[in-house]
Structures are given as structure tokens and as C-alpha cells.
Coordinates of C-alpha atoms in Angstrom, one line a residue:
X239 CA -27.8 70.1 -20.6
X240 CA -27.4 72.4 -17.2
X241 CA -24.3 72.5 -15.1
X242 CA -25.2 70.3 -12.1
X243 CA -23.1 67.5 -11.6
X244 CA -23.5 64.5 -9.9
X245 CA -22.6 64.7 -6.6
X246 CA -20.5 61.9 -4.6
X247 CA -20.1 61.5 -1.3
X248 CA -17.9 63.1 0.6
X249 CA -14.1 61.2 0.7
X250 CA -15.9 59.0 -1.5
X251 CA -13.4 59.1 -5.2
X252 CA -15.7 58.6 -8.0
X253 CA -15.5 54.8 -8.9
X254 CA -17.6 52.5 -11.3
X255 CA -20.2 52.4 -8.7
X256 CA -21.0 55.7 -9.8
X257 CA -21.3 55.2 -13.6
X258 CA -23.9 54.9 -15.3
X259 CA -25.5 54.3 -18.8
X260 CA -27.7 56.8 -20.4
X261 CA -30.2 55.8 -23.8
X262 CA -31.4 58.8 -25.2
X263 CA -33.7 58.3 -27.5
X264 CA -35.6 62.1 -28.1
X265 CA -33.8 65.8 -27.2
X266 CA -36.7 67.3 -30.4
X267 CA -38.1 70.0 -27.0
X268 CA -35.2 70.6 -26.2
X269 CA -31.9 69.8 -23.4
X270 CA -34.5 70.5 -20.1
X271 CA -37.0 67.9 -22.4
X272 CA -34.4 65.4 -23.1
X273 CA -36.2 62.0 -22.5
X274 CA -34.4 58.2 -22.4
X275 CA -33.5 55.7 -20.4
X276 CA -30.8 55.0 -17.1
X277 CA -29.5 52.2 -16.1
X278 CA -26.5 51.5 -12.7
X279 CA -23.7 50.0 -14.2
X280 CA -23.1 47.8 -10.3
X281 CA -26.2 47.4 -9.8
X282 CA -28.5 47.4 -12.7
X283 CA -31.0 48.8 -11.4
X284 CA -32.7 51.8 -14.5
X285 CA -35.6 53.8 -14.5
X286 CA -36.9 55.6 -17.6
X287 CA -37.0 59.5 -17.6
X288 CA -38.9 62.8 -19.3
X289 CA -36.0 65.9 -18.3
X290 CA -33.3 66.2 -17.0
X291 CA -34.6 67.1 -14.0
X292 CA -35.9 63.2 -13.1
X293 CA -32.0 62.1 -14.3
X294 CA -30.3 63.7 -13.0
X295 CA -32.7 62.5 -9.5
X296 CA -32.4 58.9 -10.2
X297 CA -28.4 59.2 -10.1
X298 CA -28.3 61.4 -7.2
X299 CA -30.1 59.1 -5.3
X300 CA -28.4 55.4 -6.9
X301 CA -24.5 56.9 -5.8
X302 CA -26.2 58.1 -1.6
X303 CA -27.5 54.4 -1.4
X304 CA -24.0 52.9 -2.8
X305 CA -22.2 55.1 -0.8
X306 CA -24.3 54.1 2.1
X307 CA -23.7 51.0 1.7
X308 CA -19.8 51.8 1.2
X309 CA -19.1 52.4 4.5
X310 CA -20.9 49.9 6.6
X311 CA -19.6 47.4 4.8
X312 CA -15.5 48.9 4.7
X313 CA -14.7 48.2 7.7
X314 CA -15.9 44.8 8.2
X315 CA -14.6 43.6 5.1
X316 CA -10.5 44.8 6.1
X317 CA -11.3 42.2 9.1
X318 CA -12.0 39.3 7.4
X319 CA -8.9 38.2 6.5
X320 CA -6.0 35.6 8.0
X321 CA -2.4 37.7 8.3
X322 CA -3.8 40.5 7.0
X323 CA -6.3 43.1 8.1
X324 CA -6.8 46.1 11.5
X325 CA -7.7 42.9 13.6
X326 CA -5.5 43.9 16.6
X327 CA -6.1 39.5 16.7
X328 CA -3.9 39.3 13.0
X329 CA -0.8 40.0 14.8
X330 CA -0.5 36.9 16.6
X331 CA -1.5 34.6 12.9
X332 CA 2.1 34.4 11.9
X333 CA 3.3 32.8 15.2
X334 CA -0.5 30.6 15.6
X335 CA 0.4 29.5 12.0
X336 CA 4.3 28.5 13.2
X337 CA 3.7 26.7 16.6
X338 CA 0.4 24.9 14.2
X339 CA 2.9 24.1 11.7
X340 CA 5.4 22.6 14.3
X341 CA 3.2 20.2 15.7
X342 CA 2.4 19.5 12.4
X343 CA 4.9 19.2 11.2
X344 CA 6.6 16.4 14.6
X345 CA 2.2 14.2 14.3
X346 CA 2.0 14.2 10.9
X347 CA 5.8 13.8 8.9
X348 CA 5.9 14.0 5.7
X349 CA 8.2 11.4 5.3
X350 CA 6.2 9.2 6.7
X351 CA 3.3 9.3 4.6
X352 CA 5.1 7.3 1.7
X353 CA 2.0 6.5 -0.9
X354 CA 1.5 2.7 0.7
X355 CA -1.5 1.2 2.3
X356 CA -2.3 3.2 5.7
X357 CA -0.2 6.1 4.5
X358 CA -1.3 7.7 1.4
X359 CA -2.2 11.2 0.6
X360 CA -6.2 10.3 2.2
X361 CA -4.5 9.7 5.4
X362 CA -1.8 12.0 5.8
X363 CA -4.3 14.9 5.2
X364 CA -6.5 13.4 7.8
X365 CA -4.0 13.9 10.3
X366 CA -3.2 17.2 9.6
X367 CA -7.3 18.0 9.7
X368 CA -7.3 16.3 13.3
X369 CA -4.4 19.1 14.0
X370 CA -6.1 21.5 12.8
X371 CA -9.3 21.2 15.1
X372 CA -7.3 20.5 17.8
X373 CA -6.0 24.0 16.9
X374 CA -9.2 26.6 16.3
X375 CA -10.8 24.2 19.7
X376 CA -7.7 25.6 21.8
X377 CA -8.6 28.7 20.3
X378 CA -4.7 28.1 19.2
X379 CA -5.6 29.2 15.6
X380 CA -8.1 31.6 14.6
X381 CA -10.9 29.9 12.1
X382 CA -10.6 33.1 9.8
X383 CA -7.2 31.5 9.1
X384 CA -8.1 28.0 8.7
X385 CA -8.9 28.0 5.0
X386 CA -5.8 29.3 4.9
X387 CA -3.3 26.4 6.3
X388 CA -5.7 23.9 5.0
X389 CA -4.8 25.1 1.7
X390 CA -1.4 25.5 1.8
X391 CA -1.0 22.1 3.1
X392 CA -3.1 20.2 0.5
X393 CA -0.9 21.4 -1.9
X394 CA 1.8 19.4 -0.6
X395 CA 4.0 16.1 -1.9
X396 CA 3.1 14.3 1.8
X397 CA 1.8 10.8 1.4
X398 CA 1.7 10.8 -2.7
X399 CA 3.4 7.3 -4.1
X400 CA 7.2 7.7 -4.7
X401 CA 7.6 7.3 -8.6
X402 CA 5.1 9.8 -8.8
X403 CA 8.6 12.2 -8.8
X404 CA 5.5 15.2 -7.6
X405 CA 7.5 18.5 -6.9
X406 CA 5.9 22.2 -6.2
X407 CA 5.7 23.5 -9.7
X408 CA 5.3 27.0 -9.6
X409 CA 3.9 28.8 -12.7
X410 CA 3.8 32.0 -14.0
X411 CA 1.7 32.6 -17.3
X412 CA 1.0 35.3 -19.8
X413 CA -0.9 37.0 -17.5
X414 CA 1.3 37.2 -14.6
X415 CA -1.1 35.4 -12.6
X416 CA 2.1 33.8 -10.2
X417 CA 0.5 30.1 -8.9
X418 CA 1.5 26.9 -7.5
X419 CA 0.4 22.8 -8.0
X420 CA 1.8 19.7 -7.2
X421 CA 2.7 18.1 -10.5
X422 CA 5.4 14.8 -11.9
X423 CA 8.9 16.8 -12.1
X424 CA 8.4 15.5 -16.3
X425 CA 5.0 17.7 -16.2
X426 CA 7.1 20.7 -14.4
X427 CA 8.4 22.5 -17.7
X428 CA 8.1 25.6 -19.0
X429 CA 5.9 25.9 -22.2
X430 CA 5.8 28.7 -24.6
X431 CA 5.1 31.6 -22.3
X432 CA 3.7 29.7 -19.8
X433 CA 7.1 29.4 -17.4
X434 CA 6.8 26.9 -14.8
X435 CA 9.8 26.2 -11.9
X436 CA 10.0 22.9 -10.2
X437 CA 10.9 23.3 -6.6
X438 CA 12.3 19.5 -5.5
X439 CA 13.6 20.3 -2.2
X440 CA 10.4 21.4 -1.0
X441 CA 7.9 19.4 -0.1
X442 CA 4.7 21.9 -0.1
X443 CA 3.9 24.8 -2.4
X444 CA 3.8 27.3 0.5
X445 CA 7.2 26.6 1.4
X446 CA 8.8 26.7 -1.7
X447 CA 6.9 30.1 -3.1
X448 CA 5.7 31.8 -0.1
X449 CA 8.7 34.5 0.2
X450 CA 6.5 37.4 2.1
X451 CA 4.8 35.0 4.6
X452 CA 1.1 35.4 3.9
X453 CA 0.8 31.5 2.6
X454 CA 0.0 31.9 -0.5
X455 CA 1.8 31.7 -3.7
X456 CA 0.4 34.5 -6.1
X457 CA 1.3 37.4 -7.7
X458 CA 2.9 39.5 -5.0
X459 CA 5.6 36.2 -4.6
X460 CA 8.8 36.5 -7.2
X461 CA 7.6 32.8 -8.9
X462 CA 10.9 31.4 -8.1
X463 CA 12.0 28.5 -5.7
X464 CA 13.0 29.8 -2.4
X465 CA 16.8 29.3 -1.4
X466 CA 16.5 25.9 0.6
X467 CA 17.9 26.8 4.4
X468 CA 21.1 25.8 5.4
X469 CA 21.6 24.3 8.6
X470 CA 24.4 25.9 11.1
X471 CA 25.9 22.2 12.1
X472 CA 26.2 21.9 15.8
X473 CA 30.2 21.1 17.1
X474 CA 31.0 18.0 18.0
X475 CA 33.9 16.9 20.5
X476 CA 35.5 14.0 19.4
X477 CA 36.2 11.6 22.2
X478 CA 39.1 9.7 23.3
X479 CA 39.1 6.2 22.7
X480 CA 41.1 4.2 25.9
X481 CA 39.8 0.9 25.7
X482 CA 41.5 -2.0 24.9
X483 CA 41.6 -3.1 20.7
X484 CA 39.1 -5.9 20.7
X485 CA 41.2 -8.5 18.7
X486 CA 39.8 -9.3 14.7
X487 CA 37.7 -12.1 14.1
X488 CA 37.9 -14.4 11.1
X489 CA 35.1 -14.5 9.3
X490 CA 33.9 -18.7 8.3
X491 CA 33.2 -18.7 5.1
X492 CA 29.1 -19.3 4.3
X493 CA 28.2 -22.3 1.7
X494 CA 27.4 -20.9 -1.2
X495 CA 23.8 -22.2 -2.1
X496 CA 22.4 -23.4 -6.1
X497 CA 19.8 -20.8 -7.4
X498 CA 16.5 -22.5 -8.3
X499 CA 15.8 -22.2 -12.1
X500 CA 13.2 -19.8 -12.5
X501 CA 10.5 -21.3 -15.3
X502 CA 7.3 -18.7 -15.3
X503 CA 5.1 -19.1 -18.1
X504 CA 2.3 -17.6 -17.1
X505 CA -0.3 -15.2 -18.3
X506 CA 0.3 -10.9 -18.0
X507 CA -2.2 -9.6 -15.2
X508 CA -3.4 -6.3 -15.4
X509 CA -3.5 -4.9 -12.2
X510 CA -5.2 -0.7 -12.9
X511 CA -6.7 1.2 -9.4
X512 CA -7.8 5.2 -9.8
X513 CA -7.0 7.2 -7.6
X514 CA -4.9 4.9 -5.7
X515 CA -4.3 8.6 -3.0
X516 CA -7.7 9.3 -2.8
X517 CA -10.1 7.5 -0.3
X518 CA -12.1 5.4 -1.2
X519 CA -9.6 4.3 -4.3
X520 CA -11.4 2.6 -7.5
X521 CA -9.7 -0.7 -8.7
X522 CA -10.4 -2.0 -12.6
X523 CA -8.8 -4.7 -12.7
X524 CA -9.1 -7.5 -12.2
X525 CA -12.8 -7.2 -11.3
X526 CA -14.5 -9.0 -9.2
X527 CA -15.3 -12.4 -9.7
X528 CA -18.3 -12.8 -12.4
X529 CA -18.6 -8.5 -12.9
X530 CA -19.6 -8.0 -16.4
X531 CA -18.8 -4.1 -15.9
X532 CA -15.9 -4.5 -18.0
X533 CA -16.6 -5.7 -21.3
X534 CA -17.0 -5.3 -24.6
X535 CA -13.3 -4.9 -24.2
X536 CA -13.3 -1.9 -27.8
X537 CA -13.4 1.3 -28.3
X538 CA -17.2 1.6 -28.6
X539 CA -17.5 -0.6 -25.4
X540 CA -15.7 1.1 -23.6
X541 CA -14.0 -1.7 -20.9
X542 CA -14.7 -1.0 -17.7
X543 CA -16.3 2.0 -16.4
X544 CA -15.6 4.2 -13.4
X545 CA -17.7 6.0 -11.6
X546 CA -17.4 9.8 -13.1
X547 CA -13.6 12.1 -12.6
X548 CA -13.6 15.0 -11.3
X549 CA -12.3 17.5 -13.1
X550 CA -11.7 20.1 -10.6
X551 CA -8.5 17.7 -9.2
X552 CA -5.5 15.8 -10.5
X553 CA -6.8 12.1 -11.2
X554 CA -4.3 8.7 -11.7
X555 CA -4.4 5.4 -13.7
X556 CA -2.8 3.7 -11.8
X557 CA -1.0 0.0 -14.2
X558 CA 1.6 -0.3 -11.3
X559 CA 1.0 -3.2 -9.6
X560 CA 0.6 -5.2 -13.5
X561 CA 1.9 -9.1 -12.7
X562 CA 3.8 -10.5 -16.3
X563 CA 3.3 -14.1 -15.7
X564 CA 7.1 -15.1 -17.6
X565 CA 9.0 -12.6 -15.8
X566 CA 11.8 -14.5 -13.4
X567 CA 13.2 -11.9 -10.6
X568 CA 15.9 -9.6 -12.7
X569 CA 13.5 -9.6 -15.9
X570 CA 12.3 -6.1 -16.9
X571 CA 9.1 -5.0 -15.8
X572 CA 6.6 -5.2 -18.7
X573 CA 6.1 -1.9 -20.8
X574 CA 2.9 0.3 -21.2
X575 CA 1.2 2.4 -23.7
X576 CA -1.9 4.2 -23.0
X577 CA -4.1 6.4 -25.4
X578 CA -7.4 8.4 -24.6
X579 CA -10.6 9.0 -26.6
X580 CA -13.2 10.9 -27.6
X581 CA -16.5 9.6 -26.6
X582 CA -18.2 7.9 -30.0
X583 CA -20.5 10.5 -30.7
X584 CA -17.8 12.8 -31.2
X585 CA -15.8 10.1 -33.8
X586 CA -14.5 8.7 -30.8
X587 CA -11.1 9.8 -32.3
X588 CA -7.6 9.9 -30.6
X589 CA -7.2 12.8 -27.8
X590 CA -3.9 14.4 -26.2
X591 CA -3.3 17.6 -24.2
X592 CA -0.6 18.9 -21.8
X593 CA -2.4 18.4 -18.5
X594 CA -1.9 14.7 -19.1
X595 CA 1.2 12.9 -18.7
X596 CA 2.6 9.5 -18.8
X597 CA 1.6 7.7 -21.3
X598 CA 4.4 5.5 -21.5
X599 CA 4.8 4.5 -18.3
X600 CA 2.8 2.3 -15.4
X601 CA 0.6 5.4 -14.6
X602 CA -1.5 8.4 -16.9
X603 CA -1.8 11.4 -15.1
X604 CA -4.5 13.6 -15.7
X605 CA -4.2 17.3 -14.2
X606 CA -7.4 19.7 -13.9
X607 CA -9.0 20.0 -16.2
X608 CA -7.4 18.8 -19.0
X609 CA -10.5 17.0 -20.9
X610 CA -13.2 19.8 -22.1
X611 CA -16.7 19.2 -20.9
X612 CA -19.3 17.5 -23.2
X613 CA -22.5 17.7 -21.7
X614 CA -25.4 19.4 -24.4
X615 CA -22.5 18.1 -27.0
X616 CA -22.8 16.0 -30.3
X617 CA -22.0 13.0 -27.8
X618 CA -25.8 12.5 -26.5
X619 CA -26.1 9.9 -24.6
X620 CA -22.7 8.8 -24.4
X621 CA -20.5 11.5 -22.3
X622 CA -18.3 8.3 -21.0
X623 CA -13.9 9.2 -22.9
X624 CA -12.5 6.1 -23.8
X625 CA -8.9 5.2 -22.4
X626 CA -6.6 2.4 -23.9
X627 CA -3.9 0.6 -21.3
X628 CA -1.6 -2.2 -23.7
X629 CA 1.2 -3.7 -21.4
X630 CA 3.6 -6.0 -23.2
X631 CA 5.8 -8.1 -22.3
X632 CA 9.4 -7.7 -22.4
X633 CA 10.4 -11.5 -21.5
X634 CA 10.7 -14.4 -24.4
X635 CA 7.8 -15.0 -25.4
X636 CA 7.3 -11.5 -25.4
X637 CA 3.3 -11.7 -25.5
X638 CA 1.0 -8.2 -24.8
X639 CA -2.5 -7.5 -23.7
X640 CA -5.0 -4.7 -24.2
X641 CA -7.8 -3.5 -21.9
X642 CA -10.2 -0.6 -22.1
X643 CA -11.7 1.9 -19.6
X644 CA -14.4 4.5 -20.2
X645 CA -15.4 7.7 -17.5
X646 CA -17.4 10.1 -17.4
X647 CA -15.8 13.9 -16.4
X648 CA -17.3 16.5 -14.3
X649 CA -16.9 19.6 -13.7
X650 CA -14.4 20.7 -16.2
X651 CA -14.2 24.5 -16.8
X652 CA -13.2 24.0 -20.3
X653 CA -15.9 24.0 -22.4
X654 CA -15.8 22.0 -26.3
X655 CA -15.4 24.8 -28.0
X656 CA -12.2 26.1 -25.9
X657 CA -10.6 22.4 -26.3
X658 CA -10.8 22.4 -29.9
X659 CA -9.6 26.1 -30.6
X660 CA -7.1 25.2 -28.5
X661 CA -5.9 22.0 -30.4
X662 CA -7.3 23.3 -33.6
X663 CA -5.0 27.1 -33.5
X664 CA -3.7 27.8 -30.0
X665 CA -5.6 30.1 -28.9
X666 CA -8.8 31.1 -27.7
X667 CA -10.5 34.1 -29.1
X668 CA -6.9 35.8 -29.9
X669 CA -5.8 35.0 -26.9
X670 CA -2.6 32.4 -26.2
X671 CA -4.2 28.7 -24.4
X672 CA -2.4 28.3 -21.0
X673 CA -4.8 25.7 -19.8
X674 CA -4.0 22.0 -19.6
X675 CA -6.1 21.1 -22.6
X676 CA -3.8 22.8 -24.8
X677 CA -1.8 21.9 -27.7
X678 CA -0.5 18.5 -26.0
X679 CA 0.1 14.9 -28.1
X680 CA 1.4 11.8 -27.5
X681 CA 4.5 12.2 -29.6
X682 CA 5.7 15.9 -28.2
X683 CA 5.9 14.1 -23.6
X684 CA 9.7 13.7 -24.1
X685 CA 10.1 9.4 -23.6
X686 CA 10.6 8.4 -19.4
X687 CA 13.4 5.8 -18.9
X688 CA 12.3 2.6 -17.9
X689 CA 14.7 1.2 -15.4
X690 CA 17.1 -0.5 -16.3
X691 CA 16.8 -0.1 -20.4
X692 CA 20.3 1.5 -22.5
X693 CA 19.8 3.2 -25.0
X694 CA 22.8 1.4 -26.9
X695 CA 22.3 2.8 -31.3
X696 CA 20.1 5.1 -33.1
X697 CA 19.3 2.9 -36.5
X698 CA 21.4 1.6 -38.4
X699 CA 23.5 1.3 -36.3
X700 CA 25.7 -1.7 -34.1
X701 CA 24.0 -1.9 -30.2
X702 CA 27.0 -3.9 -28.1
X703 CA 26.9 -5.2 -24.9
X704 CA 28.7 -8.0 -23.0
X705 CA 26.6 -11.3 -22.0
X706 CA 22.9 -12.6 -23.0
X707 CA 21.0 -9.5 -22.4
X708 CA 16.7 -8.9 -24.2
X709 CA 16.6 -6.3 -27.0
X710 CA 14.2 -4.2 -28.3
X711 CA 14.3 -2.3 -30.9
X712 CA 11.6 1.2 -32.0
X713 CA 10.1 4.1 -30.5
X714 CA 8.0 3.8 -27.4
X715 CA 4.8 2.5 -26.8
X716 CA 5.5 0.2 -29.9
X717 CA 9.3 -2.1 -30.1
X718 CA 10.5 -5.2 -31.6
X719 CA 12.2 -7.5 -29.2
X720 CA 14.7 -9.8 -29.6
X721 CA 17.1 -12.1 -26.8
X722 CA 20.6 -12.0 -28.2
X723 CA 24.8 -13.3 -26.2
X724 CA 26.4 -10.4 -28.4
X725 CA 26.3 -7.6 -30.9
X726 CA 23.2 -6.9 -32.9
X727 CA 22.6 -5.0 -35.8
X728 CA 20.0 -1.9 -35.0
X729 CA 18.5 -1.8 -38.3
X730 CA 14.4 -3.0 -39.0
X731 CA 15.5 -5.8 -40.8
X732 CA 17.4 -7.8 -37.9
X733 CA 14.1 -7.4 -35.4
X734 CA 11.8 -7.9 -38.7
X735 CA 10.1 -4.4 -38.6
X736 CA 8.5 -2.7 -41.3
X737 CA 10.9 0.3 -42.6
X738 CA 10.5 3.5 -40.4
X739 CA 12.6 6.7 -38.9
X740 CA 13.6 8.0 -35.6
X741 CA 13.7 4.3 -34.6
X742 CA 16.6 3.3 -32.0
X743 CA 18.1 -0.5 -30.0
X744 CA 18.2 -0.4 -26.5
X745 CA 19.2 -3.6 -23.9
X746 CA 17.7 -4.5 -20.0
X747 CA 20.3 -4.4 -17.3
X748 CA 23.8 -3.6 -17.2
X749 CA 27.3 -4.4 -19.4
X750 CA 29.5 -6.4 -17.0

């Protein structure tokens, strides 16, 4: 082949835009008469050639066109960002965002949005949107910075219910692609080579981990929580009291009222809401009067059907408003146990994932992409996942109830094959799983302490306390209960349970 290199435009280095794939079909007539097919990798354009001259001519034409395109495109790209770029207006972005945040913190104080009615996460985000729109209308914020600020404040704890214990969670996978999400504190723990750091001193991801002030948490940051700023207290003068002392008045005794005895004996009334913080929220239980959408209550029937869940966001099943009709003030609240099952067409077998937490609490939290998509699979005409909730009273006669729910999971980036590989062998095509669906089972979730319960003995020991107590024996999600006034042997025979291992005893209330 002659020494005739492909020219490149002056100042434009050789890159993938100048890369071609050449398929030679024949060189029998000599190098100059080589024939075949050539394809440009970036644009996909191709041509057939019957000589070296035709081959080089096609290459020159494509490279020149790409160089011209880059020459026109580059200036536009360099000015299209917030906080960075060559546009002179970028210099004012940082001050504009700081001023906007000050206004948002005043108009939408995070502490005022506690997850109750009218103060939910969606209420907080609507308030933030009003402030951003006002700044855009007045020109105080460039339009190119709207999505940057909005995205930063969406990743916040504002408006989330306190019992979720949500925190900014900075995560660094093996690839080094640093990111941040709002997670329950219990779910922000490192696993394998996936490093997670909880930042409970902050309310937003950007405040917790943005070390270079670009309003993003990414690979340009450290992957650690930023140091908490320590405010300098202002000096205060000590006042001199010159007033005449006021005589101390001795209060009169208040008669003690005799409390009315509680004789509660009602059933367990399950209240279950999906995505409490999303407007409108989905109320599954109790159903509307006359509704038949909750029958039949089994894994195949699926129970109460909710609308499809968006697999790109965090979804919550919240049963914290459940009422134990047998409980009196001061009695222990009920215990909860969540179980998940694949659609019937996939054998309705149990399912669990690392991105799902709260199996033994009132709130089941499902992080994005924790379930695989089952479209075009053996699930057939019923693609709905099943959820079982068992609610157990901790008050005599220790009644329980089980409720079933079903939902379709949409927009998940996880395929069924990827999920199967992660669940069975821990990697996808040889790469370690870093997605939320990998290697998570209910038995591996650290039991979350239930308020008011104290572990008093391991199996075989003695549970000691004073005064009447409710005592339970077992493991989270499977307890045997009894009421007693004194120390009790922590054995399966005492509680009428089958032999087992790894169990313990707990009592409810303070040991006073």
C-alpha cells in the first residue's frame, strides 16, 4: 500500500472520530487493486472500494466532515454548563446559588417538614420549586442551573418521616463512580467492595459530600462526609440582677386521680400506605367500603393490588398506623414481618435483595432497581410481585393477622437474567454485582431493635427482671410470648416452642 497517510485537520488530534474498520476481500491483483468494504466507527457510514485510491478518498472525506462538525460544535458545548464553562455569566453562578439556598432555607425550612400531613416530602419539593421558579423569573438564577439546584435538593431528608432515620449515604463502588442517595441509616453500610458512608449531620447529599462546590457528588469528590462546620458563639454579656428577690411560694398538693382500668379486646386493624411521601399516596388498607380489590388473601390471589411502582425511585410500604385493638396505653406495639414472592409464573418463590430493608419493622423500604423487570418472561399474563405482611400482637391473647399485596414493577434497569446471576453466583458476566438487587436475604439483615424491648438472655439462660412483664422467645419475625412476674428460663420448653438454635429472650418495659 502506498505511503499516503490520511490527513487530519490542523489542531485536531487523531481520535476515535478518525477510526475505521477495513474488510479486505481480495488483494490478488496486487496491493494497488485491493477491494473490500470500509466502515467509519463513529458515524456508521460505510462504502465499498475496488482500489486503494477509493479507500483513501472515502477516509479523507469522512475525517474532514468530522473535523468541520467538531469545529462548530465545541464552542457551544463549552458554554452549556452551570458553574463551569467559558460563558462569562458562569462567574455569577456560585453566588446566585448561595443566595437561592438562603431563600429556600428561609421559605422552606427543612425542620418544618416532618412527614406529617401537609409537611411531606412532596410538600417540601413544591415549596422548593416555587422558590426556584421565582429566581428564574427575576433573573437571579440562570436557567442552566435549574436542574443542578433542583436535583441537589431532591436528594434531601426534608419531609421524610423520622422513623425512617434517613441520612445522606455516600457510596463508592469498585468502579470508583462516587454517588450519594438518601437511605435509612441501617441500610447505609459497606458491603464487599461497595463502600458506603452515612452522613447524619447533614440534610442533603450535596451539603454532605460536595467538596469542590460544583453542586454534585461524584468522582471529583472524596467519597467521605465533609467536616461539620462549627459555629463560633457570639460573646454574651452577663446581666446584673438588681431586682428584689421574690418570695418562693409553696405549691399545694394536687389530688391524685385513680386511673380507669383498660379493658381493650378488639382485633388488629391493619393500615398500610404505599409511598406516604408521594402525592397522591396509595392507601391499601383499610380498603374503601364494599371494595373487593383485596381478595383473595393468598400468594396466588395476591390480595390488595396497588398501581404499578416506579422502579427508578424508592418505594415504601408503611404499616406504622396499624392499630392493635387489644393493647392498652403502655403496652408493647405489634411486631411486623414482611416477605416477598416472585410472580406465580416464576413459581411464586421467595425473593429478597440488598436494596430492600425493614423486613422486621413497620416500614418496608425498596430502593431503586431492587426488583428485575419480568417483561417477556415466564411470568406471562400475571407480572405482579407479591408481598406478605404478618402482624403479631405482643399483648395477650397474642393474636395475629396476615395481609397480602401485589404490584407491578416498572422501569427497572435490572433484567431477570442479571438478577438471577446476582442472586446465585454473585456477579454479572464476571463482574461483581454493585446493584441493589444483589445477594440480599432477610436473614442477613441486622435485626432492628424494637422500641421498648430489652434482650435479657440467650437460649438456655435465664431472663431476669422485676415486676410483671411480657416476655418473648425466638428470632425477629418468629416469637413465642407469655406474661409473667419474675425470672423465666429462656428455653423452647418454657414457651412451648419446637427445638431450634440461635434464639433469645426479650422483655418489654423498663426493669425498674
